[in-house]
């Protein structure tokens, strides 16, 4: 009889004990509640493949966060400050994608990216846990915004140059790499599964020379370009939940152009998934939300339909585009912004 009672107690306590939540992050507020309906805001930009007067987000970024259990709200680079602030109050993280947008003040992409980064830093300073990740151009944007130096980037020979990550000592202690499964961290080091595709980049010297940048970020890895020059490939803030990769974690699983060499090995695909899991787990720590379901509905990416931008020309002569699919945004033609926000 006693054994039965003890067994019952054991079973009930075991089944009632909640799964341990990850609250080991050293900076930011420890939130005991996690958000199981995270929404990531992704910034659009003008330029190819978007038609003139429109902006785009490559669908790979959207699939990347969706595959890890988040939904997406696009943040149009040409929104008003009021619109951006409103969306910020609803989303749980910001992703600044790669691309070729102009990174100088007065250009709306830069100004909107800067507003989002400032809002995120303010939110974190005020006890809100708000993550930001920048990929490629997104990392370059973070470097310029944080350093306040528009010429901090140098030129690198790293177009179509998947590369291994050379970890610094800071990588061992980093939130980012400690959160990834060890086999993924090892694979990123041992084989070139990190897709690099950039002509600009951050040198270690430029990083060290900028007291603002080095007060904000730790360098977690370097990579080597095709001419043998090292550049910073991974950054993490030691004060804020802000990470940046010069490499593209989203491409391995979702981009298939043959014009560049994206590593599609099982290890590459697993890396795509695990880095997404990391970023979305960060977003789960934020509790922003919309005031109503219909407000959320009006903003979610489901209001748009992706275009098959990577479709091959039958003649085989057309240039391949970088993206398999892309979403296009025409601000003025999309009445829901007006209807629901202003
Ligand atoms: C900006 O960064 C570049 C590259 O490191 C450096 O040469 C330049 O002196 C910096 N400018 C300022 C104003 O700090």
XYZ file of C-alpha atoms and ligand atoms in Angstrom:
356
model
C 0.000 0.000 0.000
C 2.747 2.414 1.037
C 4.628 1.590 -2.112
C 1.570 2.353 -4.203
C 1.167 5.764 -2.532
C 4.834 6.558 -2.956
C 4.659 5.487 -6.576
C 1.564 7.667 -7.139
C 3.320 10.644 -5.529
C 6.375 10.057 -7.656
C 4.359 9.832 -10.871
C 2.231 12.876 -10.128
C 5.182 15.039 -9.081
C 7.123 13.917 -12.134
C 4.304 14.671 -14.503
C 3.482 18.000 -12.874
C 7.012 19.314 -12.879
C 7.282 21.798 -15.733
C 10.091 21.359 -18.204
C 13.059 23.417 -17.221
C 13.089 26.687 -19.095
C 16.287 28.218 -20.299
C 16.985 31.198 -18.081
C 20.761 31.050 -18.122
C 21.282 34.146 -20.227
C 23.506 36.530 -18.344
C 22.174 39.778 -19.729
C 18.714 41.205 -20.019
C 15.801 40.465 -17.790
C 15.122 36.904 -16.774
C 11.648 36.253 -17.908
C 10.009 33.255 -16.289
C 7.191 33.290 -18.831
C 7.906 32.370 -22.404
C 5.899 33.541 -25.365
C 4.678 30.572 -27.400
C 3.282 32.790 -30.165
C 6.370 34.800 -31.122
C 6.269 37.196 -34.058
C 9.439 38.372 -35.790
C 9.520 41.701 -37.617
C 11.584 41.544 -40.821
C 12.720 44.734 -42.522
C 12.074 45.156 -46.258
C 14.412 46.997 -48.620
C 14.271 48.545 -52.066
C 16.213 47.126 -54.999
C 16.459 43.906 -57.016
C 14.377 41.821 -57.422
C 11.626 44.269 -56.400
C 10.016 46.294 -59.160
C 10.700 50.032 -58.977
C 8.816 51.851 -56.192
C 8.340 48.580 -54.318
C 10.437 46.900 -51.665
C 11.095 43.212 -51.017
C 11.936 40.568 -48.465
C 13.469 37.328 -49.727
C 11.097 34.539 -48.733
C 14.010 32.528 -47.303
C 14.118 34.817 -44.232
C 10.418 34.305 -43.672
C 10.569 30.523 -44.046
C 13.605 30.478 -41.763
C 11.795 31.964 -38.772
C 8.510 30.212 -39.605
C 10.269 26.829 -39.564
C 11.349 27.521 -35.972
C 7.837 28.364 -34.807
C 7.466 32.113 -35.276
C 5.193 34.177 -37.477
C 6.354 37.200 -39.455
C 5.264 40.810 -39.746
C 7.038 42.722 -42.526
C 8.352 46.155 -41.577
C 8.402 48.248 -44.724
C 11.529 50.366 -44.937
C 9.459 53.330 -46.128
C 6.945 53.318 -43.301
C 6.510 56.373 -41.151
C 8.167 56.476 -37.743
C 4.742 56.156 -36.178
C 4.022 52.977 -38.145
C 7.408 51.485 -37.225
C 6.917 52.296 -33.535
C 3.492 50.720 -33.615
C 4.777 47.494 -35.180
C 7.641 47.443 -32.696
C 5.109 47.300 -29.857
C 3.624 44.119 -31.376
C 6.680 42.111 -32.466
C 9.063 40.032 -30.344
C 12.299 40.375 -32.327
C 13.712 42.159 -35.363
C 15.588 40.520 -38.232
C 17.561 42.771 -40.576
C 18.247 40.741 -43.739
C 21.019 40.779 -46.279
C 20.870 42.702 -49.541
C 22.337 45.745 -51.170
C 20.497 48.698 -49.618
C 22.216 52.035 -49.119
C 23.705 52.403 -45.642
C 23.907 56.157 -45.317
C 21.736 58.481 -43.283
C 18.932 60.125 -45.178
C 18.313 56.866 -47.019
C 15.132 55.456 -45.669
C 16.372 51.885 -45.287
C 19.208 53.027 -43.066
C 17.031 55.435 -41.091
C 14.350 52.811 -40.443
C 16.944 50.174 -39.496
C 18.491 52.671 -37.128
C 15.118 53.501 -35.587
C 14.466 49.787 -34.981
C 17.902 49.264 -33.425
C 17.424 52.331 -31.195
C 13.978 51.122 -30.141
C 15.410 47.682 -29.318
C 18.255 49.134 -27.250
C 15.861 51.427 -25.362
C 13.492 48.532 -24.729
C 16.317 46.378 -23.333
C 17.564 49.284 -21.213
C 14.089 49.480 -19.741
C 13.881 45.834 -18.724
C 12.205 44.490 -21.855
C 14.045 41.550 -23.474
C 14.077 42.431 -27.161
C 16.345 40.487 -29.578
C 17.803 41.726 -32.861
C 19.680 39.722 -35.464
C 21.427 41.159 -38.507
C 22.444 38.949 -41.432
C 25.078 40.140 -43.962
C 23.867 43.663 -44.845
C 22.004 43.476 -41.527
C 25.296 42.950 -39.696
C 26.881 45.792 -41.665
C 23.929 48.017 -40.709
C 24.383 47.155 -37.024
C 28.104 47.968 -37.257
C 27.455 51.399 -38.742
C 24.586 52.259 -36.398
C 26.499 51.203 -33.280
C 29.879 52.685 -34.290
C 28.262 55.805 -35.787
C 31.000 55.598 -38.402
C 29.745 55.404 -41.992
C 33.143 54.355 -43.296
C 33.848 51.580 -40.813
C 33.363 48.843 -43.434
C 36.144 47.770 -45.757
C 36.175 45.868 -49.038
C 36.495 42.095 -49.015
C 36.653 39.458 -51.698
C 33.912 37.247 -50.313
C 31.263 36.966 -53.019
C 30.122 33.357 -53.263
C 32.650 32.257 -50.672
C 31.179 29.828 -48.126
C 33.745 29.607 -45.342
C 34.481 27.941 -42.004
C 34.221 30.051 -38.853
C 37.447 30.665 -36.964
C 36.269 31.067 -33.389
C 37.736 33.594 -30.992
C 38.042 32.940 -27.247
C 34.822 34.903 -26.764
C 32.916 32.266 -28.753
C 33.317 29.715 -25.930
C 31.511 31.970 -23.486
C 28.998 33.377 -25.945
C 25.283 33.027 -25.538
C 24.912 32.361 -29.268
C 27.367 29.493 -29.720
C 26.634 27.995 -26.308
C 22.964 27.849 -27.291
C 23.640 25.924 -30.520
C 24.058 22.138 -30.372
C 27.793 21.265 -30.098
C 27.799 19.318 -33.371
C 26.536 22.406 -35.236
C 29.216 24.585 -33.634
C 31.872 22.028 -34.620
C 30.552 21.712 -38.159
C 30.590 25.499 -38.642
C 34.257 25.398 -37.642
C 35.335 22.298 -39.526
C 33.639 22.740 -42.881
C 32.528 25.679 -45.021
C 28.787 25.514 -44.386
C 28.406 29.238 -43.582
C 27.356 30.912 -46.844
C 29.255 34.171 -47.331
C 28.344 36.471 -50.183
C 29.563 40.016 -49.626
C 31.926 42.639 -50.991
C 31.988 44.732 -47.817
C 32.937 43.670 -44.334
C 34.414 44.517 -40.969
C 38.124 44.073 -40.305
C 39.426 43.305 -36.826
C 41.395 46.565 -36.937
C 38.281 48.618 -37.694
C 36.459 46.806 -34.887
C 39.238 47.554 -32.385
C 39.562 51.167 -33.551
C 35.926 51.866 -32.810
C 35.505 52.182 -29.060
C 31.736 52.305 -29.487
C 31.637 49.082 -31.511
C 33.995 47.184 -29.223
C 32.095 48.411 -26.150
C 28.929 46.923 -27.618
C 29.993 43.743 -29.405
C 32.326 40.798 -28.911
C 33.828 39.233 -32.024
C 32.900 35.546 -31.934
C 34.430 34.463 -35.221
C 36.519 35.534 -38.176
C 36.484 34.082 -41.670
C 38.943 34.367 -44.532
C 38.006 35.850 -47.899
C 39.160 34.540 -51.295
C 42.250 36.770 -51.188
C 43.271 35.503 -47.758
C 42.084 38.517 -45.767
C 40.295 37.893 -42.467
C 37.039 39.629 -41.672
C 34.690 39.510 -38.711
C 32.027 36.893 -39.415
C 30.033 36.669 -36.151
C 29.245 39.304 -33.511
C 27.302 39.178 -30.270
C 26.602 42.025 -27.913
C 27.727 41.482 -24.343
C 25.042 43.856 -23.057
C 22.025 43.204 -25.254
C 20.402 40.231 -27.007
C 21.835 41.411 -30.323
C 23.664 39.053 -32.674
C 24.993 39.477 -36.191
C 26.370 37.146 -38.819
C 28.127 38.186 -41.991
C 27.104 34.690 -43.194
C 23.605 33.642 -44.212
C 22.113 30.958 -41.981
C 18.833 31.064 -43.942
C 20.211 30.222 -47.402
C 21.277 26.573 -46.955
C 17.746 25.222 -46.689
C 15.832 27.766 -48.760
C 17.887 29.200 -51.636
C 18.756 27.079 -54.680
C 20.277 29.333 -57.314
C 23.127 27.645 -59.182
C 24.909 30.937 -59.751
C 26.528 30.629 -56.311
C 27.597 27.629 -54.239
C 25.263 27.366 -51.283
C 26.131 24.389 -49.053
C 23.056 22.127 -49.091
C 24.629 19.200 -47.204
C 22.609 17.713 -44.339
C 24.996 19.522 -41.947
C 24.260 22.826 -43.680
C 20.518 22.283 -43.466
C 20.767 21.355 -39.798
C 22.735 24.560 -39.177
C 19.977 26.613 -40.872
C 17.418 25.003 -38.568
C 19.402 25.312 -35.355
C 20.344 28.962 -35.858
C 16.643 29.659 -36.507
C 15.781 27.768 -33.309
C 18.225 29.981 -31.431
C 16.812 33.228 -32.814
C 13.186 32.244 -32.272
C 13.959 31.025 -28.742
C 15.262 34.546 -28.116
C 12.027 36.012 -29.506
C 10.024 33.795 -27.116
C 11.428 35.788 -24.230
C 9.679 38.920 -25.393
C 6.035 39.471 -24.519
C 4.968 42.269 -26.894
C 1.657 41.543 -28.554
C -1.082 43.022 -30.685
C -4.196 44.485 -29.080
C -6.459 42.184 -31.039
C -6.457 39.239 -33.403
C -7.639 41.439 -36.259
C -4.822 43.918 -35.695
C -2.391 40.994 -35.932
C -4.161 39.666 -39.041
C -3.810 42.994 -40.822
C -0.046 43.009 -40.332
C 1.024 39.380 -40.796
C 2.936 38.300 -43.896
C -0.044 36.139 -44.921
C -1.532 39.286 -46.503
C 1.061 38.961 -49.280
C 1.894 36.264 -51.806
C 5.506 35.385 -52.665
C 6.729 35.596 -56.262
C 8.761 32.846 -57.929
C 11.765 35.048 -58.633
C 14.169 32.144 -59.197
C 12.299 30.602 -62.118
C 14.788 29.698 -64.841
C 14.570 31.228 -68.271
C 13.927 28.450 -70.818
C 16.618 29.883 -73.116
C 19.123 29.565 -70.278
C 20.530 33.008 -71.089
C 18.856 35.136 -68.421
C 20.844 35.943 -65.309
C 19.819 33.912 -62.288
C 18.387 35.842 -59.392
C 19.688 35.391 -55.880
C 16.347 34.433 -54.424
C 14.030 31.535 -55.137
C 11.017 33.467 -53.895
C 10.468 37.049 -52.747
C 7.667 39.125 -51.288
C 7.048 42.564 -52.781
C 5.564 45.469 -50.870
C 3.855 48.491 -52.339
C 3.164 50.700 -49.397
C 0.613 53.009 -50.891
C -1.342 50.213 -52.573
C -1.633 48.242 -49.406
C -4.631 49.782 -47.728
C -4.422 47.756 -44.527
C -1.581 49.903 -43.213
C -3.819 52.927 -43.423
C -6.945 51.120 -42.318
C -5.546 49.507 -39.214
C -2.737 51.756 -38.126
C -3.471 55.397 -38.693
C 35.840 55.055 -39.259
O 36.390 53.781 -39.493
C 37.485 53.771 -40.390
C 37.890 52.309 -40.589
O 38.331 51.761 -39.377
C 38.619 54.627 -39.821
O 39.690 54.669 -40.748
C 38.110 56.020 -39.547
O 39.114 56.768 -38.905
C 36.893 55.963 -38.677
N 36.328 57.305 -38.560
C 36.069 57.863 -37.401
C 35.493 59.239 -37.449
O 36.305 57.312 -36.329
